[in-house]
GROMACS .gro file of C-alpha atoms in nm:
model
  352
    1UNK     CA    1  27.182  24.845  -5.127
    2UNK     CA    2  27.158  24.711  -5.465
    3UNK     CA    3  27.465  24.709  -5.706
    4UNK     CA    4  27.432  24.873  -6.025
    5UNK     CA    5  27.301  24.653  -6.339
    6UNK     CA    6  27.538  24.524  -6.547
    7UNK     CA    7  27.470  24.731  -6.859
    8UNK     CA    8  27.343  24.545  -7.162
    9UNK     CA    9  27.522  24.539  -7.481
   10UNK     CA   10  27.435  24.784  -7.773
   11UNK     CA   11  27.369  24.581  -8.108
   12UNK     CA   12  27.574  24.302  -8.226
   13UNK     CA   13  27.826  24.357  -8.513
   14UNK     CA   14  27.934  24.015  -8.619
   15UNK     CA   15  28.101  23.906  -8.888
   16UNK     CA   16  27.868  23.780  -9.164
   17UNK     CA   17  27.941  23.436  -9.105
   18UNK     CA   18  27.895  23.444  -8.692
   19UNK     CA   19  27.616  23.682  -8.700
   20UNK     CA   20  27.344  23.404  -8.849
   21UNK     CA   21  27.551  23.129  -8.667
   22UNK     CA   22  27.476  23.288  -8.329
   23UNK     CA   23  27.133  23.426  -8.390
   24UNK     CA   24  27.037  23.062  -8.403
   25UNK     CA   25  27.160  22.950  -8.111
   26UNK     CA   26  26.910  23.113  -7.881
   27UNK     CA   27  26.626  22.916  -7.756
   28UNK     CA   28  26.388  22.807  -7.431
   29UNK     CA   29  26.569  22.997  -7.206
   30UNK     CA   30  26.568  23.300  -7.398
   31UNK     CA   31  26.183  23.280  -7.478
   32UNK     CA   32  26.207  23.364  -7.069
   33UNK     CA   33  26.470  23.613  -7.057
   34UNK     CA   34  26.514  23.983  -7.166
   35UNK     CA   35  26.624  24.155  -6.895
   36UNK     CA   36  26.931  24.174  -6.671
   37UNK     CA   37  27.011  24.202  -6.329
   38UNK     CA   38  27.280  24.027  -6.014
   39UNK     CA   39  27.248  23.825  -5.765
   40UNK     CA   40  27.437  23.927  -5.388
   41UNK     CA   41  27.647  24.062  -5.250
   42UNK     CA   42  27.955  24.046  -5.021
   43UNK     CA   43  28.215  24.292  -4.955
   44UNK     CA   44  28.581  24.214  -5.035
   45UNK     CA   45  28.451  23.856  -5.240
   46UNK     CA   46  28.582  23.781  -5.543
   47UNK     CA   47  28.409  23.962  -5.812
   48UNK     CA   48  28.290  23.758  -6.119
   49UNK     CA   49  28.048  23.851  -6.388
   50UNK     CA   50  27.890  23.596  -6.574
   51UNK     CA   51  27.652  23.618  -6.857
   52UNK     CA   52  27.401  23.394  -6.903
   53UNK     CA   53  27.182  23.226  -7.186
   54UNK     CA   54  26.980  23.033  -6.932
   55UNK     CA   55  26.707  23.247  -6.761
   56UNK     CA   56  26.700  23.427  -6.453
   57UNK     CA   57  26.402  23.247  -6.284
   58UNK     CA   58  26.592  22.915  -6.351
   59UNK     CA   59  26.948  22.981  -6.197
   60UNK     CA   60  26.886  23.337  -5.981
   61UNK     CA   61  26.880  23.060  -5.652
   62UNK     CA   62  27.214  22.826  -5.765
   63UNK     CA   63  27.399  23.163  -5.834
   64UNK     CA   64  27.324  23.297  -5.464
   65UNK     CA   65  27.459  22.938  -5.355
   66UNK     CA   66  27.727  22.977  -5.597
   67UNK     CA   67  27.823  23.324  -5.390
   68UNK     CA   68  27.826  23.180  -5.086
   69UNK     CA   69  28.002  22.884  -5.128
   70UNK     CA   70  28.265  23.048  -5.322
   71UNK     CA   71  28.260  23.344  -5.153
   72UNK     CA   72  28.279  23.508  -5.501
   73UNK     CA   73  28.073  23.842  -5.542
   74UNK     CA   74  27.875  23.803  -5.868
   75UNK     CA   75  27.736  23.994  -6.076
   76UNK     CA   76  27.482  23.808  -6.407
   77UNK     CA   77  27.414  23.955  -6.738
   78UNK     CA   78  27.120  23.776  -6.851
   79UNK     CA   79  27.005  23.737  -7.238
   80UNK     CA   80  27.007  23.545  -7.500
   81UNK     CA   81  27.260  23.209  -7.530
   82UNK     CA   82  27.363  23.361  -7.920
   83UNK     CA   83  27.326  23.719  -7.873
   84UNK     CA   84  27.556  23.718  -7.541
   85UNK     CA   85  27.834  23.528  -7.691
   86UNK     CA   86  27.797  23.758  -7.956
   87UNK     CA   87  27.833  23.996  -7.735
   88UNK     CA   88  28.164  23.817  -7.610
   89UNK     CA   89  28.320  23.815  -7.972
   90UNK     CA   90  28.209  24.214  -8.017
   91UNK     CA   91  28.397  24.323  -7.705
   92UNK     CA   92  28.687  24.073  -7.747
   93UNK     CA   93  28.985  24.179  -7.519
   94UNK     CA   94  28.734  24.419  -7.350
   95UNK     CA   95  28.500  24.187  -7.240
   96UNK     CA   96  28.339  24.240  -6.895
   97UNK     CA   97  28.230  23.852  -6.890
   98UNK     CA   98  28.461  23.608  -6.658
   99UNK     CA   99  28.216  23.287  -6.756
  100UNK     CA  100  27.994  23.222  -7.036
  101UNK     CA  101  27.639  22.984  -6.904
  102UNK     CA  102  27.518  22.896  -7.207
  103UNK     CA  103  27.167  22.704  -7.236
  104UNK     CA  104  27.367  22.467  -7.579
  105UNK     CA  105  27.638  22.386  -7.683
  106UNK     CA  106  27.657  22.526  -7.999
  107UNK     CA  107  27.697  22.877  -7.872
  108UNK     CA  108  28.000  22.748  -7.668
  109UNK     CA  109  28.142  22.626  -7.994
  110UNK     CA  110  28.144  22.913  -8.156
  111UNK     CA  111  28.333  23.107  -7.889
  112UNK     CA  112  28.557  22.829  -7.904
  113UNK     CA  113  28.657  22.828  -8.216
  114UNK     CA  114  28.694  23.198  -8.194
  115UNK     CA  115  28.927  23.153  -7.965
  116UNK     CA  116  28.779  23.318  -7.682
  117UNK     CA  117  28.750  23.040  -7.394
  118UNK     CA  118  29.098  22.931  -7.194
  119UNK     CA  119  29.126  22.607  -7.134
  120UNK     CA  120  29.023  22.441  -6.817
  121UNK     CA  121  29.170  22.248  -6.491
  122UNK     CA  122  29.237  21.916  -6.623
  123UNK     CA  123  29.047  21.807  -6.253
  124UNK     CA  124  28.722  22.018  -6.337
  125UNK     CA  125  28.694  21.835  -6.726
  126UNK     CA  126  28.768  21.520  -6.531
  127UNK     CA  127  28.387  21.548  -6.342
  128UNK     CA  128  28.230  21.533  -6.656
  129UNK     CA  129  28.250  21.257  -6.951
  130UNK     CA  130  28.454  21.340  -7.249
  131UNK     CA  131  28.101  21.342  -7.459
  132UNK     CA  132  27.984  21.634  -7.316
  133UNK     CA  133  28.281  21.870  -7.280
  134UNK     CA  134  28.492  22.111  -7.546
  135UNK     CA  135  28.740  21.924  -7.799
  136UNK     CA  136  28.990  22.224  -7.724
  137UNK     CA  137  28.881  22.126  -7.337
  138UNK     CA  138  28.780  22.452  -7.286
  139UNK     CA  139  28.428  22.419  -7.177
  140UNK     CA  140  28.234  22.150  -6.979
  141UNK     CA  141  27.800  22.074  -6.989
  142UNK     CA  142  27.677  22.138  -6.678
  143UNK     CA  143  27.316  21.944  -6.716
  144UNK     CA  144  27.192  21.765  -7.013
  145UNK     CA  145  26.863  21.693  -7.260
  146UNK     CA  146  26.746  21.449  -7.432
  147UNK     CA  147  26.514  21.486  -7.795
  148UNK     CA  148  26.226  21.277  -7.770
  149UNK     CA  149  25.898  21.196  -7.955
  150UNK     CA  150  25.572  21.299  -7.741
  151UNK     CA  151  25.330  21.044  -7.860
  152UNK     CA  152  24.922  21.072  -7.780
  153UNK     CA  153  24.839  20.704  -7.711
  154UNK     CA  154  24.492  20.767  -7.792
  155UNK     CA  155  24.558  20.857  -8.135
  156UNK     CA  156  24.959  20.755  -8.231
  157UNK     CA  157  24.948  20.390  -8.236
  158UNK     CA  158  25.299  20.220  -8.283
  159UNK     CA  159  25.530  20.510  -8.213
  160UNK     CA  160  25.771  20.534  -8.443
  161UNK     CA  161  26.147  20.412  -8.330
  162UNK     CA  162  26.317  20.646  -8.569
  163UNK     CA  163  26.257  21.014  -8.729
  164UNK     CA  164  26.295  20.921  -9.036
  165UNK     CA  165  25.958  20.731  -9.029
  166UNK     CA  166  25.781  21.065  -8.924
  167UNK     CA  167  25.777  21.119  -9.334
  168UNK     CA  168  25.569  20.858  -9.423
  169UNK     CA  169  25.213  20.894  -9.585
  170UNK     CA  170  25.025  20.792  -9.233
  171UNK     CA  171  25.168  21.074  -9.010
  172UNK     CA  172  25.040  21.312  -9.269
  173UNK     CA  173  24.940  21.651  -9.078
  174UNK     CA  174  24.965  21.455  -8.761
  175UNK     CA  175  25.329  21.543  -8.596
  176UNK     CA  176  25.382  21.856  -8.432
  177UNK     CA  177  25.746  22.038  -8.455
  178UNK     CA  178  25.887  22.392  -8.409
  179UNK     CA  179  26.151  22.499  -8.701
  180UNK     CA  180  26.205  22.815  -8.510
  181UNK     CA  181  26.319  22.712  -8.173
  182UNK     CA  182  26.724  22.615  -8.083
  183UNK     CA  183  26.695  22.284  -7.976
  184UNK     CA  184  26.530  22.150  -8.266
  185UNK     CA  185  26.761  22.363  -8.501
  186UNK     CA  186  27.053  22.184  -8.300
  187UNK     CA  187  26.956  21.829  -8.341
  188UNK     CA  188  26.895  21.920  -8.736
  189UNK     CA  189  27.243  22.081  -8.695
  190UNK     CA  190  27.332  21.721  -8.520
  191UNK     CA  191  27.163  21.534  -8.852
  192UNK     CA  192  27.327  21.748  -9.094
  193UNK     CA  193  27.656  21.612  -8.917
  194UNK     CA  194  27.607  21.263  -8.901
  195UNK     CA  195  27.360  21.219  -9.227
  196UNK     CA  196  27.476  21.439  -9.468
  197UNK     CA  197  27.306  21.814  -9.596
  198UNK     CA  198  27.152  21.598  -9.877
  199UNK     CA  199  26.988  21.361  -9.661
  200UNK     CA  200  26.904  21.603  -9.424
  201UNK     CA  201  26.693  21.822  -9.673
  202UNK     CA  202  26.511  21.563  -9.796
  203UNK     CA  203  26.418  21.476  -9.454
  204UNK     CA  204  26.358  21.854  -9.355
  205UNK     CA  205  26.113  21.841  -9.696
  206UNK     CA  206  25.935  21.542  -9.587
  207UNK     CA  207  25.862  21.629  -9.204
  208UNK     CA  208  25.720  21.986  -9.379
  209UNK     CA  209  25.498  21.807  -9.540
  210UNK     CA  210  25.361  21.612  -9.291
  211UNK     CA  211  25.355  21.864  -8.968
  212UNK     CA  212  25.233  22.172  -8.843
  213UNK     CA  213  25.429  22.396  -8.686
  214UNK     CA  214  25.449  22.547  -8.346
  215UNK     CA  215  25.655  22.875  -8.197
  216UNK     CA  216  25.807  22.662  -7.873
  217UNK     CA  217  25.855  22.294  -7.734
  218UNK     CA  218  25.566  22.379  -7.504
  219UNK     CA  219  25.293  22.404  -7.740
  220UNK     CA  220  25.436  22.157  -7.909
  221UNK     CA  221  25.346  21.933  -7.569
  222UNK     CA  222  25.029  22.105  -7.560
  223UNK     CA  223  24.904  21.987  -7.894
  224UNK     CA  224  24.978  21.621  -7.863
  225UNK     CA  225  24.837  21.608  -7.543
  226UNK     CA  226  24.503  21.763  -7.613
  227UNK     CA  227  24.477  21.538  -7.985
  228UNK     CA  228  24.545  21.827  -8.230
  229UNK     CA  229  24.802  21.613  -8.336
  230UNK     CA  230  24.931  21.252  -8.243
  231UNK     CA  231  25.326  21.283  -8.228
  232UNK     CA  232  25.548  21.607  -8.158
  233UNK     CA  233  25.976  21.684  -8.167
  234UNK     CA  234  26.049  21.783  -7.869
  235UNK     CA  235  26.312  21.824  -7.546
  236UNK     CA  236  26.235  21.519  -7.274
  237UNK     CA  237  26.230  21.782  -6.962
  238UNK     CA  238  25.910  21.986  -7.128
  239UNK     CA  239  25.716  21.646  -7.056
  240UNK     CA  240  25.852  21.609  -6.725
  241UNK     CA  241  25.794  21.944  -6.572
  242UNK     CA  242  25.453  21.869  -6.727
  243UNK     CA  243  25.391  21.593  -6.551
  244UNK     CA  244  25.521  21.743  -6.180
  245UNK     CA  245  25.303  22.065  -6.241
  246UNK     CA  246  24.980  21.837  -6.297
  247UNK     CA  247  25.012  21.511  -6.172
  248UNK     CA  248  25.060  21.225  -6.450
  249UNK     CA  249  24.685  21.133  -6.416
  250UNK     CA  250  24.641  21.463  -6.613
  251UNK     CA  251  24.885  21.440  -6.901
  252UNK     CA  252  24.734  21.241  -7.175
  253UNK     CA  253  25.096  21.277  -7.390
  254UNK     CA  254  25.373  21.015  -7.321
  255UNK     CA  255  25.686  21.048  -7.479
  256UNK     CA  256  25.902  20.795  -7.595
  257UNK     CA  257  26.356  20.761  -7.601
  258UNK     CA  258  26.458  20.668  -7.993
  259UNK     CA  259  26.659  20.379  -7.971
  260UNK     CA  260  26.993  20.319  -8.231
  261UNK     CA  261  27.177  20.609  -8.221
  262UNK     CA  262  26.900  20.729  -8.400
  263UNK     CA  263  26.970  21.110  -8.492
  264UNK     CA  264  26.673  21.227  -8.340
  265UNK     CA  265  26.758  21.136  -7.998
  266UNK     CA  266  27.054  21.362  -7.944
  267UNK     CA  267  27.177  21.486  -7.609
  268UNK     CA  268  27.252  21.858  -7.624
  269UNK     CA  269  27.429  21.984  -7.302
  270UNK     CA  270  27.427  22.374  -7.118
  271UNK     CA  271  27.721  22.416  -7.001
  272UNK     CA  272  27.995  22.678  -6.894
  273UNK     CA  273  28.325  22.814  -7.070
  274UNK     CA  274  28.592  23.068  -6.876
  275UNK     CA  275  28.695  23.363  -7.103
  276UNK     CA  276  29.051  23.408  -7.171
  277UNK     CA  277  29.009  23.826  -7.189
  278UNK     CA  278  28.785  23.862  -6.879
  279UNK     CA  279  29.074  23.850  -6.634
  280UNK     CA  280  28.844  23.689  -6.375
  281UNK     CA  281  28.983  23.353  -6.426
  282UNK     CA  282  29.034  23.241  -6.063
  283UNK     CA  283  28.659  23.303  -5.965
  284UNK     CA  284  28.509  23.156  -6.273
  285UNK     CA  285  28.721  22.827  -6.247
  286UNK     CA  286  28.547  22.832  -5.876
  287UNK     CA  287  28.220  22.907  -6.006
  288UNK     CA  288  28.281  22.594  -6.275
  289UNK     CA  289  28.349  22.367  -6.008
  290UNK     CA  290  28.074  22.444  -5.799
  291UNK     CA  291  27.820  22.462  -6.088
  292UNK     CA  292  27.943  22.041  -6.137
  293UNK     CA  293  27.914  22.016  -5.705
  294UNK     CA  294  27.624  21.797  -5.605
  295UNK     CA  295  27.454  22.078  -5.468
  296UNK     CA  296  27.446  22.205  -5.805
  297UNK     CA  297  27.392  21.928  -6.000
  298UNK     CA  298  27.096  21.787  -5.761
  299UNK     CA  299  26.932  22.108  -5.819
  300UNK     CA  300  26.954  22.094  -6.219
  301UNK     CA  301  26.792  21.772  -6.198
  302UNK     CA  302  26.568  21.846  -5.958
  303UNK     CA  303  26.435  22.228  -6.112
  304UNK     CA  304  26.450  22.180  -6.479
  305UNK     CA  305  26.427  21.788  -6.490
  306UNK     CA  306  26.755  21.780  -6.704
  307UNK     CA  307  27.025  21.507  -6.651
  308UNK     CA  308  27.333  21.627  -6.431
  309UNK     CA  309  27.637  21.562  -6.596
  310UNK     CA  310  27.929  21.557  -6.316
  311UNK     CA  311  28.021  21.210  -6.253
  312UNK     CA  312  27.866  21.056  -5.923
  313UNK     CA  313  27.506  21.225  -5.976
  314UNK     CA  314  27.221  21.119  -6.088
  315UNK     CA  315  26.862  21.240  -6.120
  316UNK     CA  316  26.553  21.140  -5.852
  317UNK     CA  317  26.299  21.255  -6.122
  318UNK     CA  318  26.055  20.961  -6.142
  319UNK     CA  319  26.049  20.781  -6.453
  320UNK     CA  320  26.348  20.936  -6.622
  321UNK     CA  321  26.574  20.695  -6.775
  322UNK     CA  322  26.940  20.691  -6.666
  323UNK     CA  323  27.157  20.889  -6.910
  324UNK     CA  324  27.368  20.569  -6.964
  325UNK     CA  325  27.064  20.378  -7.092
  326UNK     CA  326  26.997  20.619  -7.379
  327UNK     CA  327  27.141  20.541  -7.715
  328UNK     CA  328  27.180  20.891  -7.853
  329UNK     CA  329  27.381  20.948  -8.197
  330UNK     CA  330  27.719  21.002  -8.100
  331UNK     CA  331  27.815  21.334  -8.245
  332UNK     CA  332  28.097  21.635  -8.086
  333UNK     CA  333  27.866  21.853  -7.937
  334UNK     CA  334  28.132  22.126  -8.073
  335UNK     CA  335  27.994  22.062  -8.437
  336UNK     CA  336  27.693  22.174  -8.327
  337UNK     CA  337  27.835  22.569  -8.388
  338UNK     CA  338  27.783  22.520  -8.756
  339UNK     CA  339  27.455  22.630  -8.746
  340UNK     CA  340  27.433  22.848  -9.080
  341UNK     CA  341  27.419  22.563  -9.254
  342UNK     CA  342  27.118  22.459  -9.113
  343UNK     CA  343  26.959  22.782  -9.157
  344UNK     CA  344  27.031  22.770  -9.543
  345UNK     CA  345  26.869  22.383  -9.545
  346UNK     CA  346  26.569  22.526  -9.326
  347UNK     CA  347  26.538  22.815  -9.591
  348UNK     CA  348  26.544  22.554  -9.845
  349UNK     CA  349  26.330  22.364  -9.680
  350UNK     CA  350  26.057  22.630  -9.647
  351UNK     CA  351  26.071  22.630  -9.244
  352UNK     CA  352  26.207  22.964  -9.195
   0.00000   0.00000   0.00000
């Protein structure tokens, strides 16, 4: 017999500086999400409740392996990455939540600076390199993605090696983007850090005036592959998954890694964080570890074409560079909360 559904938050009532920070952070994994529900059950396991900003068709089979190799009894609260850790900071000490699965980074921040996340087994942040876990070491990136440039070969030429040469006169109204969606607001986020708000406007002024704009990554992929336009921003995994659904002899789009520590080929990371006022910390330390198992991490890469992050795994996905070879900006993934300031610079920008 079914458990009873976690029940789903009422509206958010963040502060005024949170409120726009986390409303940002949602993104691809929302666009699939909406409703709520759990996943098995065993009685006398451990109970954990997790919520989760990555999507129920994505991780409903991991978390049943999760159950059974933890014999933990869980129950998954699924939404949006910003609006559930909203959620988190609205119910502080009476949070329901044991562990946070959030599809970025930034959202992890956030909580972290809030204080909300407890700090985690020295041997768990040991699995996964320093780049993709917490400052406070109190959350760890379970899989990993990489921004890319889809390119149409018919019609790009000479890909560019850098986003900064997407503003130039010849990629006017050629180079697709999508202002709306999280990931590319993160790696803007990830500019903003490393370049400067100044330069980072400019830049934001420039790539307005040469793109069009698109609602998600995937139609972003859609466009450059059918011609409407030659070069799109996008995550590396949409081309991938691409490619498996039709066979690469039916993708006209390639994509291409920036090289230089080029800002617009940063790695963004989901990961997990345990909450400090869930008082479920046993399970969800179990649930961390097994999430950064092989089992785990070979079905990351293997389902959503991301790069596993625990030490010792890497992805069979043909093609995909090995996360060592890229040369993405390096950046704390933990700046990534401050994500109201790249709302303003989108405003000013005209993107949103």
């Amino acid at each position: 017999m079914p458990r009873p559904s976690v029940r789903r938050g009422t509206a958010l009532a963040l502060s005024a500086l949170l409120l726009p920070v986390l409303a940002a952070c949602g993104g691809s994994d929302s666009e699939k999400n909406g409703k709520e529900t759990e996943a098995g059950e065993q009685k006398g396991a451990e109970k954990l409740v997790i919520y989760s900003g990555r999507n129920e068709e994505l991780i409903s089979p991991i978390i049943g392996k999760l159950e059974k190799a933890t014999g933990t009894d869980v129950e998954v609260r699924y939404g949006d990455s910003a609006e559930l850790a909203a959620q988190i900071l609205e119910e502080g000490d009476r949070t329901k939540a044991g562990l946070f699965f959030s599809q970025d980074a930034g959202a992890l921040g956030a909580l972290s600076q809030a204080g909300q996340l407890a700090k985690l087994p020295q041997k768990s942040l040991d699995k996964v390199d320093a780049a993709f876990r917490g400052g406070e070491q109190d959350w760890v990136g379970v899989s990993g993605r990489s921004r890319v440039i889809a390119y149409n070969p018919k019609s790009a030429g000479k890909v560019p090696d850098s986003i900064h040469d997407l503003t130039a006169p010849k990629w006017k109204g050629k180079v697709g983007y999508a202002p709306t969606n999280a990931s590319f607001q993160a790696f803007v986020t990830g500019m903003r850090v490393l370049e400067g708000e100044d330069a980072t406007l400019k830049w934001l002024k420039g790539l307005k005036a040469n793109g069009k704009t698109y609602a998600k990554n995937g139609a972003v992929l859609d466009a450059v592959d059918s011609g409407e336009v030659s070069l799109g921003l996008i995550n590396h995994y949409y081309w991938y998954e691409k490619v498996a659904e039709l066979g690469e002899d039916k993708v006209n789009a390639k994509i291409h890694f920036l090289p230089g520590g080029d800002s617009g080929a940063l790695i963004n990371a989901a990961g997990v964080g345990v909450l400090k006022n869930g008082g479920q910390g046993a399970a969800a330390e179990k649930a961390v570890d097994y999430l950064l198992s092989k089992e785990a991490q070979t079905y990351f890469a293997e389902e959503t074409k991301e790069y596993p992050l625990a030490s010792g795994v890497t992805s069979t996905v043909k093609g995909l560079p090995a996360l060592d070879s890229l040369d993405a900006p390096k950046i704390d993934l933990g700046k990534l909360e401050s994500l109201q300031q790249t709302l303003e610079l989108l405003k000013k920008a005209g993107m949103v």
